[in-house]
Structure formats: structure tokens, C-alpha cells
Tab-separated table of C-alpha atoms in Angstrom:
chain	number	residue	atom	x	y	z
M	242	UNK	CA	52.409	22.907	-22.467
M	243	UNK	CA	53.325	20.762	-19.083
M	244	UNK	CA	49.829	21.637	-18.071
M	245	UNK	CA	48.422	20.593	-21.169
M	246	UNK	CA	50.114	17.618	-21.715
M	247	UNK	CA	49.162	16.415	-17.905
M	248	UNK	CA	45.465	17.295	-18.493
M	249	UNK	CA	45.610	14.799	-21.523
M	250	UNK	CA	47.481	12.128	-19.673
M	251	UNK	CA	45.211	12.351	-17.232
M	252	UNK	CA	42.436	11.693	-19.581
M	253	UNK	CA	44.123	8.439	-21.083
M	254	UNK	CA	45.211	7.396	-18.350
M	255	UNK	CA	42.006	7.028	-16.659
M	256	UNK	CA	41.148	3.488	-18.190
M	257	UNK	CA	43.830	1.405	-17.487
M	258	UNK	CA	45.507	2.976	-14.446
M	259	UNK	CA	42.647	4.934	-12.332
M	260	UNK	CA	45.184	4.722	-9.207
M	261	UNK	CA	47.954	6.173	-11.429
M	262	UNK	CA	46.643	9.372	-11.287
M	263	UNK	CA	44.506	10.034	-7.868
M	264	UNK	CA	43.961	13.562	-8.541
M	265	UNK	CA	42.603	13.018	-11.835
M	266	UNK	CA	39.155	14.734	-11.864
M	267	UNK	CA	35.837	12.768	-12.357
M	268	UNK	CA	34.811	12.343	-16.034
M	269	UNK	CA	32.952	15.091	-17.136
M	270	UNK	CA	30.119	13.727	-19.028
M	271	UNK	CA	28.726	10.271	-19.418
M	272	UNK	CA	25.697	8.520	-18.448
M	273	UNK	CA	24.542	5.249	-17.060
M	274	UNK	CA	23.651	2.410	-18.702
M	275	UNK	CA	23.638	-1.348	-18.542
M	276	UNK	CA	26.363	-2.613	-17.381
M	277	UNK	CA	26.782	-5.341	-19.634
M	278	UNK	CA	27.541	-2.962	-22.449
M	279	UNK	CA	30.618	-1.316	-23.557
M	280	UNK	CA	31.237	1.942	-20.877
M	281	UNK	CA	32.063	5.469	-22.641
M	282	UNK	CA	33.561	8.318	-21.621
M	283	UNK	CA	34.317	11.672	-23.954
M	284	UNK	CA	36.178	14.678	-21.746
M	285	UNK	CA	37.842	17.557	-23.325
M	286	UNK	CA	39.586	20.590	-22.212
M	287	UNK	CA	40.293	24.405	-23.498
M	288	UNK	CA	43.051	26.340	-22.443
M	289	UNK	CA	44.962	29.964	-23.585
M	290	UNK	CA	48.583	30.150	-22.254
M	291	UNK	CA	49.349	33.497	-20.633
M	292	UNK	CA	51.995	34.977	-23.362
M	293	UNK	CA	53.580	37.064	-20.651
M	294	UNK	CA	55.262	33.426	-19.958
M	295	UNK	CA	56.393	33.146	-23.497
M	296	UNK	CA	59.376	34.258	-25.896
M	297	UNK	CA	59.865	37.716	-26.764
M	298	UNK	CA	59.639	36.628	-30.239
M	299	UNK	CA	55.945	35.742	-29.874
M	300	UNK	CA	54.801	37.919	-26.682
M	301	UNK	CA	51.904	39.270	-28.727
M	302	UNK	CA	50.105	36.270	-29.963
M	303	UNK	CA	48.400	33.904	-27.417
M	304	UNK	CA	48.641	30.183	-27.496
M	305	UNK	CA	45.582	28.027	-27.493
M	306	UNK	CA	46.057	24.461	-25.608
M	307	UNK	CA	42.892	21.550	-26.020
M	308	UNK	CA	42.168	18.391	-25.400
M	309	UNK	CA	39.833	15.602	-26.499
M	310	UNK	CA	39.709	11.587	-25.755
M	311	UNK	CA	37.120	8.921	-25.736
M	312	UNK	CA	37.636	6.070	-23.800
M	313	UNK	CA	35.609	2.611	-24.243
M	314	UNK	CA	35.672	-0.067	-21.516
M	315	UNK	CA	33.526	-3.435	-21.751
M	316	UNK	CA	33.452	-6.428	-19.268
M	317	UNK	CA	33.557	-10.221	-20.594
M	318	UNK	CA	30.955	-11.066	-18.694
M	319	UNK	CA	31.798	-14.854	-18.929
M	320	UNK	CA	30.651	-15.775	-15.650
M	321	UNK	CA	27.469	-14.363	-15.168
M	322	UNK	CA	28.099	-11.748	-12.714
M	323	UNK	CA	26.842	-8.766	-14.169
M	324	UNK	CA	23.640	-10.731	-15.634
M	325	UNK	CA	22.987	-11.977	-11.922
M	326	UNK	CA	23.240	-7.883	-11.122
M	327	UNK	CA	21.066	-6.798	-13.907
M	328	UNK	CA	18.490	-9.679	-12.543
M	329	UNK	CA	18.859	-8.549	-8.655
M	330	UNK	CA	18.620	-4.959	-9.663
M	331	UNK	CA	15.394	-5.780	-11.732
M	332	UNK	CA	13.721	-7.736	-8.945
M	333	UNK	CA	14.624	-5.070	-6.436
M	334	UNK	CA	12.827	-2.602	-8.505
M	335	UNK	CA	9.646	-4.760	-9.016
M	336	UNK	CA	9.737	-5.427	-4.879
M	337	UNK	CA	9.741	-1.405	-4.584
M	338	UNK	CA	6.435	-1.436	-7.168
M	339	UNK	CA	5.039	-4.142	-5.415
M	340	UNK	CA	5.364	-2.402	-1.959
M	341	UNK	CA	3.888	0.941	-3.770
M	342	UNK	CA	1.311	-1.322	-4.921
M	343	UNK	CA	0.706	-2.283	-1.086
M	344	UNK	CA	0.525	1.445	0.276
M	345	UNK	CA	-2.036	2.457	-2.648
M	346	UNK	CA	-4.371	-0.885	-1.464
M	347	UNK	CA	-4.022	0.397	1.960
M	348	UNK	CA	-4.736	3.775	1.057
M	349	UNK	CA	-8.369	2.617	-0.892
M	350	UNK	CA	-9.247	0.123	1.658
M	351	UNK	CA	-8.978	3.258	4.892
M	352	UNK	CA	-10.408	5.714	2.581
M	353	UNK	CA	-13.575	2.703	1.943
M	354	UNK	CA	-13.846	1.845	5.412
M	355	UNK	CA	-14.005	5.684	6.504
M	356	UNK	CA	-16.938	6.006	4.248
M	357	UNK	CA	-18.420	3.214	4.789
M	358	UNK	CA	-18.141	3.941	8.784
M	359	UNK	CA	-19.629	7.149	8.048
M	360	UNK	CA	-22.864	5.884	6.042
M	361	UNK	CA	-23.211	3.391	9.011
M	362	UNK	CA	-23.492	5.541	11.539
M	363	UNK	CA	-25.949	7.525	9.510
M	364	UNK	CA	-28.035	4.746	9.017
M	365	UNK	CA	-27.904	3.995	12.813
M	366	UNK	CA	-28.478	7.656	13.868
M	367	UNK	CA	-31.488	7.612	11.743
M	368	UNK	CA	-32.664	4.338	12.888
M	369	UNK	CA	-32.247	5.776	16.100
M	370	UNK	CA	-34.101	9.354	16.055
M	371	UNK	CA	-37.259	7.217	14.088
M	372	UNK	CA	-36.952	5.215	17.034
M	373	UNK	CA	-36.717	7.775	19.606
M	374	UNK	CA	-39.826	9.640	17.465
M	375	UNK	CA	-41.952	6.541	17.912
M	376	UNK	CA	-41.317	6.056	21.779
M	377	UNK	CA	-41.941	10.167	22.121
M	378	UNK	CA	-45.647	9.987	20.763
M	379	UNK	CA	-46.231	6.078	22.834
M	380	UNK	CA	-45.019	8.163	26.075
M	381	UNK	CA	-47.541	10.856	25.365
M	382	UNK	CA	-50.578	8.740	24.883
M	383	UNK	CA	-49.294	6.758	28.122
M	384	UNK	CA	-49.592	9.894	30.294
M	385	UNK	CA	-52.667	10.504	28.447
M	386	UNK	CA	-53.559	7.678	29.447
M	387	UNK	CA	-52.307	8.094	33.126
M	388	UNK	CA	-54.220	12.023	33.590
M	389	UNK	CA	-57.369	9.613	32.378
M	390	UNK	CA	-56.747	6.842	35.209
M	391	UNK	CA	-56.917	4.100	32.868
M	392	UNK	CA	-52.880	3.336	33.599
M	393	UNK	CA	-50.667	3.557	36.580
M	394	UNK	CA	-47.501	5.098	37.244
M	395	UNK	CA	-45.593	2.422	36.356
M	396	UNK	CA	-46.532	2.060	32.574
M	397	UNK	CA	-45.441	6.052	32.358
M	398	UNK	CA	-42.571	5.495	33.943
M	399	UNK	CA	-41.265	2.456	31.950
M	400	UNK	CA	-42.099	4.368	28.689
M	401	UNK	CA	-40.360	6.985	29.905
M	402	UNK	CA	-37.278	4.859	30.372
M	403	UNK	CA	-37.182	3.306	27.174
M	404	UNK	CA	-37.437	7.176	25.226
M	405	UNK	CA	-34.135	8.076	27.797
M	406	UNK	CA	-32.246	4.394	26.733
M	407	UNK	CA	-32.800	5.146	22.849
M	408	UNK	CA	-31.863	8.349	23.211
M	409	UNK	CA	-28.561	7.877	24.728
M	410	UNK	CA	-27.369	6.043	21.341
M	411	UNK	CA	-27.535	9.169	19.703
M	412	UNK	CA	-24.786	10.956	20.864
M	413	UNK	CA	-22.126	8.397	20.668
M	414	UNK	CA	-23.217	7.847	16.743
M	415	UNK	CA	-23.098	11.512	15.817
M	416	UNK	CA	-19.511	11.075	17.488
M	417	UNK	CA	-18.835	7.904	15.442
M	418	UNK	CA	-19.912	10.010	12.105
M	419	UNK	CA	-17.880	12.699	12.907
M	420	UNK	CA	-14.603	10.734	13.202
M	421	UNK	CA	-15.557	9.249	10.010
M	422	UNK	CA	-15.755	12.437	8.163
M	423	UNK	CA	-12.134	13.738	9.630
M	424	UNK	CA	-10.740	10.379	8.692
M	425	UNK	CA	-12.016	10.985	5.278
M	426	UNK	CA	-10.698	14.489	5.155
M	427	UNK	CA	-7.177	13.291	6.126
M	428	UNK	CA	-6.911	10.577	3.881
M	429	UNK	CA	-7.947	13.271	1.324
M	430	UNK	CA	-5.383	15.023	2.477
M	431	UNK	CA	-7.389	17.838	3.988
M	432	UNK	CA	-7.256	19.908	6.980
M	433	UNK	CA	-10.467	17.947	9.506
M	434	UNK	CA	-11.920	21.195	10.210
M	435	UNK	CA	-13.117	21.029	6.446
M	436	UNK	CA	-15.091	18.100	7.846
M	437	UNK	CA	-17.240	20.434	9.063
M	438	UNK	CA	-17.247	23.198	7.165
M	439	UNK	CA	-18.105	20.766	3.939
M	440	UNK	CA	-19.920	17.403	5.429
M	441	UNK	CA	-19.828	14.203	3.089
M	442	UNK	CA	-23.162	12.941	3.331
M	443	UNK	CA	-23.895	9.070	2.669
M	444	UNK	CA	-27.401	7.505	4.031
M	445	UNK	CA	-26.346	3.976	4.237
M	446	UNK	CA	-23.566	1.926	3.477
M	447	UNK	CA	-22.630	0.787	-0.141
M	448	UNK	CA	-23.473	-2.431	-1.249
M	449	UNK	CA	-21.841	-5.099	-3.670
M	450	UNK	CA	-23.138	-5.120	-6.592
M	451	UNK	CA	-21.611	-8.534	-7.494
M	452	UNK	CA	-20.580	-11.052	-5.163
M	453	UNK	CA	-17.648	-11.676	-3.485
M	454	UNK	CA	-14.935	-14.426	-4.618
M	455	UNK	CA	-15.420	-16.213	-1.494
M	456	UNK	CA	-14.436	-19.441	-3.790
M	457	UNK	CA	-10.777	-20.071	-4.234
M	458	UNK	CA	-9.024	-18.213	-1.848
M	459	UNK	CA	-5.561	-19.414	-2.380
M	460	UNK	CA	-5.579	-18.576	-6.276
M	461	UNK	CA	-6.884	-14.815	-5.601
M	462	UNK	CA	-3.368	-14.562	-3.416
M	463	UNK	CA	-1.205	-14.009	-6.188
M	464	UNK	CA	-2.366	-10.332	-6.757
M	465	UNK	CA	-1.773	-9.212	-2.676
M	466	UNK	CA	1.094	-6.590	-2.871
M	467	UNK	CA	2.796	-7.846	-0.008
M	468	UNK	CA	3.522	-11.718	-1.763
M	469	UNK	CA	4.389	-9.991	-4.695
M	470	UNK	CA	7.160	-8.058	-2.709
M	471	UNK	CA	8.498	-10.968	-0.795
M	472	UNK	CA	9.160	-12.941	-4.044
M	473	UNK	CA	10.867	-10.804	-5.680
M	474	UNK	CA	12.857	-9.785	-2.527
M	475	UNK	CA	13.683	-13.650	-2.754
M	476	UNK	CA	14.393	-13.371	-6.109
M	477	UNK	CA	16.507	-10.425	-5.606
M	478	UNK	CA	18.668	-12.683	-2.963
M	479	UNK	CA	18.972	-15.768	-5.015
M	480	UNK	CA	20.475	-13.182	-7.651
M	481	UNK	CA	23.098	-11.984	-5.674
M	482	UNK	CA	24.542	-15.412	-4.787
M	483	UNK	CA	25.583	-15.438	-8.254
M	484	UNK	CA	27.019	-12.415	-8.570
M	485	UNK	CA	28.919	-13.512	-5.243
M	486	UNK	CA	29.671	-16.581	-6.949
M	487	UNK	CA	31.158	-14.842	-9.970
M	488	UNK	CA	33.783	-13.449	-7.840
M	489	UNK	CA	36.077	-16.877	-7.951
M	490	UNK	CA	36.603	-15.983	-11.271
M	491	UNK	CA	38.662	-13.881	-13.653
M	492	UNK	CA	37.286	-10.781	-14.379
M	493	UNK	CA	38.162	-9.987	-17.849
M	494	UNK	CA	37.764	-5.873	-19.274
M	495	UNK	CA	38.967	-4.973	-23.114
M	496	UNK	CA	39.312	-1.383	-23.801
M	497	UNK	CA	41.070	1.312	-25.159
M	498	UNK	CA	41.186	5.164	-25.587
M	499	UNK	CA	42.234	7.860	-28.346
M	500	UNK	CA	42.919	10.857	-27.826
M	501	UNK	CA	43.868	14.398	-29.417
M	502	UNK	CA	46.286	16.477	-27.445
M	503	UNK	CA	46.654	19.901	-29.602
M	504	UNK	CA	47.138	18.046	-32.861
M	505	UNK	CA	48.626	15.143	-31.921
M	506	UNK	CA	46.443	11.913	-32.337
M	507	UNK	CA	47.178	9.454	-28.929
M	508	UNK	CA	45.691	5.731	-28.940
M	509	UNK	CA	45.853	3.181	-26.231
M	510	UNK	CA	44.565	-0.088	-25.860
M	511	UNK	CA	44.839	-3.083	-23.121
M	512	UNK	CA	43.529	-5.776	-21.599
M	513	UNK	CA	42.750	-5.992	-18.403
M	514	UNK	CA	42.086	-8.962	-16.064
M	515	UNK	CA	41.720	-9.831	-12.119
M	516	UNK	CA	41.795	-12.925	-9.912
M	517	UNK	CA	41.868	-13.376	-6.356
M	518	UNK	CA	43.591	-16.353	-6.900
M	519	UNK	CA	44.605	-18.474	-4.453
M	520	UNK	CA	43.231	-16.371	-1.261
M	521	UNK	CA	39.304	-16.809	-1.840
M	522	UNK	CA	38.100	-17.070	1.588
M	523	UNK	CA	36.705	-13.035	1.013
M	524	UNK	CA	34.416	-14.674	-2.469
M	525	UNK	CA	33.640	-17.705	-0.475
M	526	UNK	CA	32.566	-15.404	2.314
M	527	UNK	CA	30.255	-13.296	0.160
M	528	UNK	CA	29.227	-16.208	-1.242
M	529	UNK	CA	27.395	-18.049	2.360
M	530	UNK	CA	26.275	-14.244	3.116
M	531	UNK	CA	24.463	-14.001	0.257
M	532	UNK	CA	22.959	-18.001	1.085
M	533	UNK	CA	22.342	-16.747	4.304
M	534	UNK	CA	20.427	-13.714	2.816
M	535	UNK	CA	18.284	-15.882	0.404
M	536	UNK	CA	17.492	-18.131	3.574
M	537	UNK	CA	16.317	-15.302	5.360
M	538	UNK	CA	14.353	-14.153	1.947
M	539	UNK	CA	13.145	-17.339	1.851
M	540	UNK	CA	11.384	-17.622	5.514
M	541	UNK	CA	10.431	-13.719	4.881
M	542	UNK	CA	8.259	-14.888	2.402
M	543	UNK	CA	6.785	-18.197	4.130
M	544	UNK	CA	5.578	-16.009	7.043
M	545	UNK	CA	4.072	-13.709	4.234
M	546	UNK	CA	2.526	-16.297	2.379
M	547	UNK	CA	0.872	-17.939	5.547
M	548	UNK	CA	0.096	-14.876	6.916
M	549	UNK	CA	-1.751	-14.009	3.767
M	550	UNK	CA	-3.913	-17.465	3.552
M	551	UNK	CA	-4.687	-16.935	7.094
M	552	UNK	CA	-6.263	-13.257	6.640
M	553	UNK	CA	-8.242	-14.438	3.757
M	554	UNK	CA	-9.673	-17.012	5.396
M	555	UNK	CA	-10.626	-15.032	8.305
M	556	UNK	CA	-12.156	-12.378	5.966
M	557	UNK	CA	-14.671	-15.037	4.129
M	558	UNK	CA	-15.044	-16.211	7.700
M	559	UNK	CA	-16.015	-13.219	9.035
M	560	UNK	CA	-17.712	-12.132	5.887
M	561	UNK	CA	-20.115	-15.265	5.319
M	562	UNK	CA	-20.673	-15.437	9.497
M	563	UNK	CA	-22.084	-11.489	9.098
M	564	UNK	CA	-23.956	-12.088	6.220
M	565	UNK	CA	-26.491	-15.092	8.444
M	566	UNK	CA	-26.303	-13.206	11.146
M	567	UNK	CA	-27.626	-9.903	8.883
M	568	UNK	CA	-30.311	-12.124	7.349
M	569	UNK	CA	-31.457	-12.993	10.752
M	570	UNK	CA	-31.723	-10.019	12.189
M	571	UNK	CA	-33.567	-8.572	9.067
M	572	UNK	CA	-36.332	-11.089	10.033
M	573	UNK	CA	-35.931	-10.451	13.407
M	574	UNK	CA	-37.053	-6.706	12.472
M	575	UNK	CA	-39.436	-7.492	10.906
M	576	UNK	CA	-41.371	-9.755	13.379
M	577	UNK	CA	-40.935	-7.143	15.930
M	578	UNK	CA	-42.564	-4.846	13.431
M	579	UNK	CA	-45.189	-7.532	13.385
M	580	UNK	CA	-45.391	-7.753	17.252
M	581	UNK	CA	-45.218	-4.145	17.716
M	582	UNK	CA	-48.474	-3.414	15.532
M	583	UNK	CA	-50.465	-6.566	17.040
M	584	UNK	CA	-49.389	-5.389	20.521
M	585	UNK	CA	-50.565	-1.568	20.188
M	586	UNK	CA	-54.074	-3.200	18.793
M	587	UNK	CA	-54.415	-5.218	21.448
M	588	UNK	CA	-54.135	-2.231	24.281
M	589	UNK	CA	-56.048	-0.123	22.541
M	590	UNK	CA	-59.082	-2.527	22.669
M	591	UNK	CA	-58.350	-3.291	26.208
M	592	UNK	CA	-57.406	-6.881	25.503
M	593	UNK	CA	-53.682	-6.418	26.822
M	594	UNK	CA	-52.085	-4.202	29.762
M	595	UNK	CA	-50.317	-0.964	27.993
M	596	UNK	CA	-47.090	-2.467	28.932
M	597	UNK	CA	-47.229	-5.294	26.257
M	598	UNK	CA	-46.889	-2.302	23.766
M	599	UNK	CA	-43.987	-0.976	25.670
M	600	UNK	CA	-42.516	-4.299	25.791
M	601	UNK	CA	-43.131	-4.732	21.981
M	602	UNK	CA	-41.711	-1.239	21.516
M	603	UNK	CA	-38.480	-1.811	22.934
M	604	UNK	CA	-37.961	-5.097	20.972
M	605	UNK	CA	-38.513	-3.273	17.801
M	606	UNK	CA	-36.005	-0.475	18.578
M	607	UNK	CA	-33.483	-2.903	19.451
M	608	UNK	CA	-34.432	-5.407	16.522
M	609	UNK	CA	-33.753	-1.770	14.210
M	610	UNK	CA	-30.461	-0.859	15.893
M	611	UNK	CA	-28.904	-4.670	16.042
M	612	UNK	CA	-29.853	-4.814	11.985
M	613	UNK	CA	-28.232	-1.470	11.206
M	614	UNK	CA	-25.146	-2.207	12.936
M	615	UNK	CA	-25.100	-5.972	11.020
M	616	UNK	CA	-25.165	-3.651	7.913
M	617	UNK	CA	-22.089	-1.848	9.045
M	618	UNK	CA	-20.890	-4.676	10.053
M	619	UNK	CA	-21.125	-6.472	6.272
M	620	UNK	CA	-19.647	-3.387	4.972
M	621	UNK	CA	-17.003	-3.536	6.905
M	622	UNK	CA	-16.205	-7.693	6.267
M	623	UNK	CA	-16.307	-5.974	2.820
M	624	UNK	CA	-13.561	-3.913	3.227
M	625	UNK	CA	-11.304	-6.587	5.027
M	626	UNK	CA	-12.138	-9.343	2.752
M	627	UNK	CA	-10.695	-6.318	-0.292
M	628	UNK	CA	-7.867	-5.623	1.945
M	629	UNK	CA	-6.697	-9.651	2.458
M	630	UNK	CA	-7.261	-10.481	-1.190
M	631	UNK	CA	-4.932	-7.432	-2.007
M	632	UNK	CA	-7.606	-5.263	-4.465
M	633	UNK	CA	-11.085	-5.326	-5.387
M	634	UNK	CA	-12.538	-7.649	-8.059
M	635	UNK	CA	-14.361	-7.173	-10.960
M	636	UNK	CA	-17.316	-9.015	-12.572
M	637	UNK	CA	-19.040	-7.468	-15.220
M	638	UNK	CA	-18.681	-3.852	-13.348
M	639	UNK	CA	-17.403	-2.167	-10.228
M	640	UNK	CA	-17.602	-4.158	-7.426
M	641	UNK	CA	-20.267	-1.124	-5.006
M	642	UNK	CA	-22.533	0.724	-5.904
């Protein structure tokens, strides 16, 4: 019975003197839930007495010992301290889905920009070997040409040399498309050696099918991840200076327990209230950290929000300074186009010295190649300008096709 009755006084007791009883077990069951609502706690306990410890009388017949209390607790929250919790919890929680948010933009925009890598340096590969296919059959006809007498060394040796210069872009664009395809594999979270084993094959890169906000920059911040986080980081700060500020003030807790010990009904109830009162130099304390923390919070997201405007307007720079330079060298290809064929007729009626055509040759291939990386290049202003607004956009559909 001593051991029951201590198992039940250690139940009640738990409420309004925790440091009464140190060796008082944790409660058994329970949950968590807002603080601002009234705590419970139900425990009970089962116990048979060994009858070898009791009167002859009753040896035979075992005695069965339980216990069962509830306790109830609520704070007054009169000051605002555990709303200001509740609030700096809650913003806490949104900076955590804002930085998730962050990761998963980062994770689309690498996974775009390995693909789009990849379908450039297809593109320029292929520019390339047409190129280098071209030059092959001019370099033929030249030494044709040069067995006939009608051209000199030099002609065969200069087409020679352009066929050797293409050619030597190959090789580092095959390397360039197979980084792009183990990138791809990792961010799929693949072994790279599947790169190989099961290419992804793009031709060239993807293209917007609407355009791009490059309008009001400023207004398309609000969705970037990382402002998101830094304001409600700040949020989460200015929160906690009230629940430091709370702290000069009475806390005030109403509760009470009941209890059944074996029969026997037990009830308790009591008020409870602290004050630090007159030594609050520890509140005050708290109270300039946690200024000092929403300071800090504060700059944090300053540097954010100017870093931010700065990337965006670099992106639309770089975006809309690719774009002219892309429509230039699209004409640019096609005049040499123009030049080439106009050249080539002219030496084969004898009007111009062969190496006008070779001249003409090598402006096309590098007219091609300089238009093919510009594509890339747009692509990949593409990507950056989705990264620095924070997400794609949407206008009537998705944004490549």
C-alpha cells in the first residue's frame, strides 16, 4: 500500500510541485498541442501485492493496487507570450517551406540547363560535322584541281587547313555533350555510367514558347524562395521580442487534478503564478538579444532583397543583349550562305582565284558555329533569367516547348 499510495502522489503531485518529486517518472501518455490551450495528462498504474507479505488470515488471496488521475494545466496568456510563440513558430515553419521551395527551383533550373547544354552541343556538333562534310568534298575538287594544274599548292594547302580547324571543334563538343548527359543522370539521381548505356537525345535547344516577363522585374520578386525565407526569418525574430518581452510579467497557470487511488476519489486544484520581480536584468537581457536578432534579420533580408533585384536585372540584361546578338548572327549566316554560293560560281567560271571560295567557306563555317553557340547561349539566359525570378512563368501554357 506505501508503494501504491507513492505512485498516486506522484501522479498528483506532478502539477503543482514538479520539483517535489524528482524521481517522478515522465507522464505516460499525452500529446502536443497548442500551447495556448488547456495541457492534459491521464497516467494510471496496475499493481498485485505479493501475499507472501500479508496476514496469515488472508495469505491466499492476492491484493490488487491501481491508480488513475488526470491532470489539466492552462496558461493566462495575458501578455502575449505564448501568441508571440505560436507566431515565431509559424513563421519558422513557412522560412523552412520557403527554403524547400528554393532547393526544388534549384533543382529544375540544373536539371534545365543540363539539357539544354546537352541539345546545344548537339546542335553545334552537327553544325560542325555538316561543316567539316562541306570543306571534305571543296578539298577534293581543290586537289582535283591541283593533279589538273589549274591551282597551286597553296589553294590545297589552305583548304586543307580549314577541314583540320573545323575538325578540331568536334571533339571538345562530343566532350561538352557527354558531361551534359552525366549531369542529367545525377540530377536524376542515376549512376553516370547509365549516361551511356541509355543516351538522352535532344537536337537543339528548347525554345519559349511565350515570352519572357522581361517587364516589371521588381513585382515578379515576390515569388523567389530565398525573399520569401528571409521575411519570414524576420518575422520569426520580431516574434520572439515579444515573447522576450512577456517575461516582465506575471505568468499566471490555473489547474487542477483528480485522481482515484484504489477507490478513493483525490482532487486538487491551485493557482499558480511567477514574477521575476524586482531582478529583471535576465528579461531585459533577452529582450535586446532578441532586438539584436531582428536587426540582424532585418539586414539578412536587405542583402537578400538587393541581391535579388540585382540578379534579375542582370538576367534581362544578359537575356535581351543575347537575343540582338542571336538575330545578328542569324543574318550573318545567312549572308555567308549568300557569299559562299556566289563565290563557288565565280571559280568555277574562272572569274575568281579558288581561294575566294575557301575564303567564303571558312566565313560560313564560322558564321554556323558563332549562331549555334548564340542559341545555347539564349537558352541558357533562359535558364538564369527562371532561376533569378525564382520559377518559371506561365502565359496561356508551359513556358518551352
Amino acid at each position: 500500500m506505501a508503494a501504491r499510495s507513492f505512485r498516486g502522489a506522484c501522479v498528483l503531485a506532478r502539477w503543482w510541485s514538479p520539483q517535489a518529486l524528482p524521481s517522478c517518472s515522465a507522464p505516460s501518455s499525452g500529446s502536443h498541442t497548442d500551447a495556448g490551450l488547456p495541457q492534459t495528462t491521464i497516467e494510471s498504474s496496475l499493481g498485485i501485492d505479493n501475499p507472501a507479505n500479508q496476514p496469515s488470515a488472508s495469505g491466499n488471496v492476492p491484493t490488487t493496487d491501481y491508480d488513475l488521475a488526470v491532470t489539466a494545466s492552462w496558461d493566462a496568456d495575458l501578455f502575449g507570450r505564448l501568441r508571440s510563440g505560436a507566431l515565431a513558430a509559424r513563421a519558422d515553419a513557412e522560412a523552412q517551406a520557403a527554403a524547400l521551395d528554393g532547393i526544388k527551383v534549384a533543382v529544375v533550373a540544373d536539371t534545365v540547363l543540363a539539357y539544354v547544354d546537352l541539345c546545344g552541343a548537339t546542335r553545334s556538333l552537327a553544325v560542325a560535322q555538316e561543316q567539316v562534310a562541306l570543306q571534305d568534298r571543296a578539298l577534293t575538287i581543290t586537289r582535283s584541281q591541283r593533279a589538273a594544274g589549274e591551282v597551286s599548292p597553296l589553294e590545297v594547302s589552305q583548304a586543307a587547313n580549314l577541314v583540320a580547324a573545323t575538325k578540331s571543334t568536334i571533339a571538345p563538343l562530343e566532350a561538352a555533350q557527354a558531361n551534359a548527359r552525366y549531369r542529367l543522370a545525377t540530377l536524376a539521381g542515376r549512376p553516370a555510367s547509365e549516361a551511356r548505356t541509355n543516351p538522352v537525345v535532344c537536337a537543339a535547344p528548347p525554345k519559349l514558347r511565350t515570352a519572357a516577363p522581361v517587364g516589371d522585374g521588381t513585382a515578379l520578386l515576390l515569388r523567389r524562395p530565398d525573399i520569401r525565407e528571409a521575411e519570414r526569418r524576420l518575422a520569426a525574430a520580431t516574434a520572439r521580442i515579444g515573447v522576450a518581452r512577456a517575461d516582465l510579467y506575471p505568468r499566471i497557470n490555473l489547474g487542477g487534478a483528480l485522481g482515484l487511488l484504489s477507490g478513493g476519489l483525490v482532487a486538487t486544484r491551485s493557482p499558480l503564478v511567477s514574477w521575476a520581480f524586482p531582478n529583471q536584468a535576465p528579461a531585459r537581457a533577452r529582450i535586446e538579444q532578441a532586438e539584436a536578432t531582428e536587426r540582424a534579420a532585418l539586414a539578412g533580408w536587405d542583402v537578400t532583397v538587393l541581391r535579388a533585384l540585382r540578379d534579375v536585372e542582370t538576367a534581362l540584361a544578359a537575356y535581351d543583349g543575347e537575343l540582338r546578338r542571336n538575330r545578328a548572327l542569324a543574318e550573318a549566316r545567312d549572308e555567308g550562305r549568300l557569299y559562299a554560293r556566289r563565290a563557288e560560281a565565280r571559280v568555277r567560271l574562272g572569274d575568281a582565284a579558288p581561294l575566294l571560295r575557301i575564303d567564303a567557306d571558312r566565313t560560313l563555317a564560322q558564321a554556323a558555329l558563332s549562331l549555334a553557340q548564340s542559341e545555347l547561349a539564349v537558352a541558357q539566359a533562359q535558364v538564369a533569367l527562371f532561376r533569378a525570378l525564382g520559377g518559371g512563368w506561365r502565359s496561356g501554357g508551359d513556358p518551352l516547348e
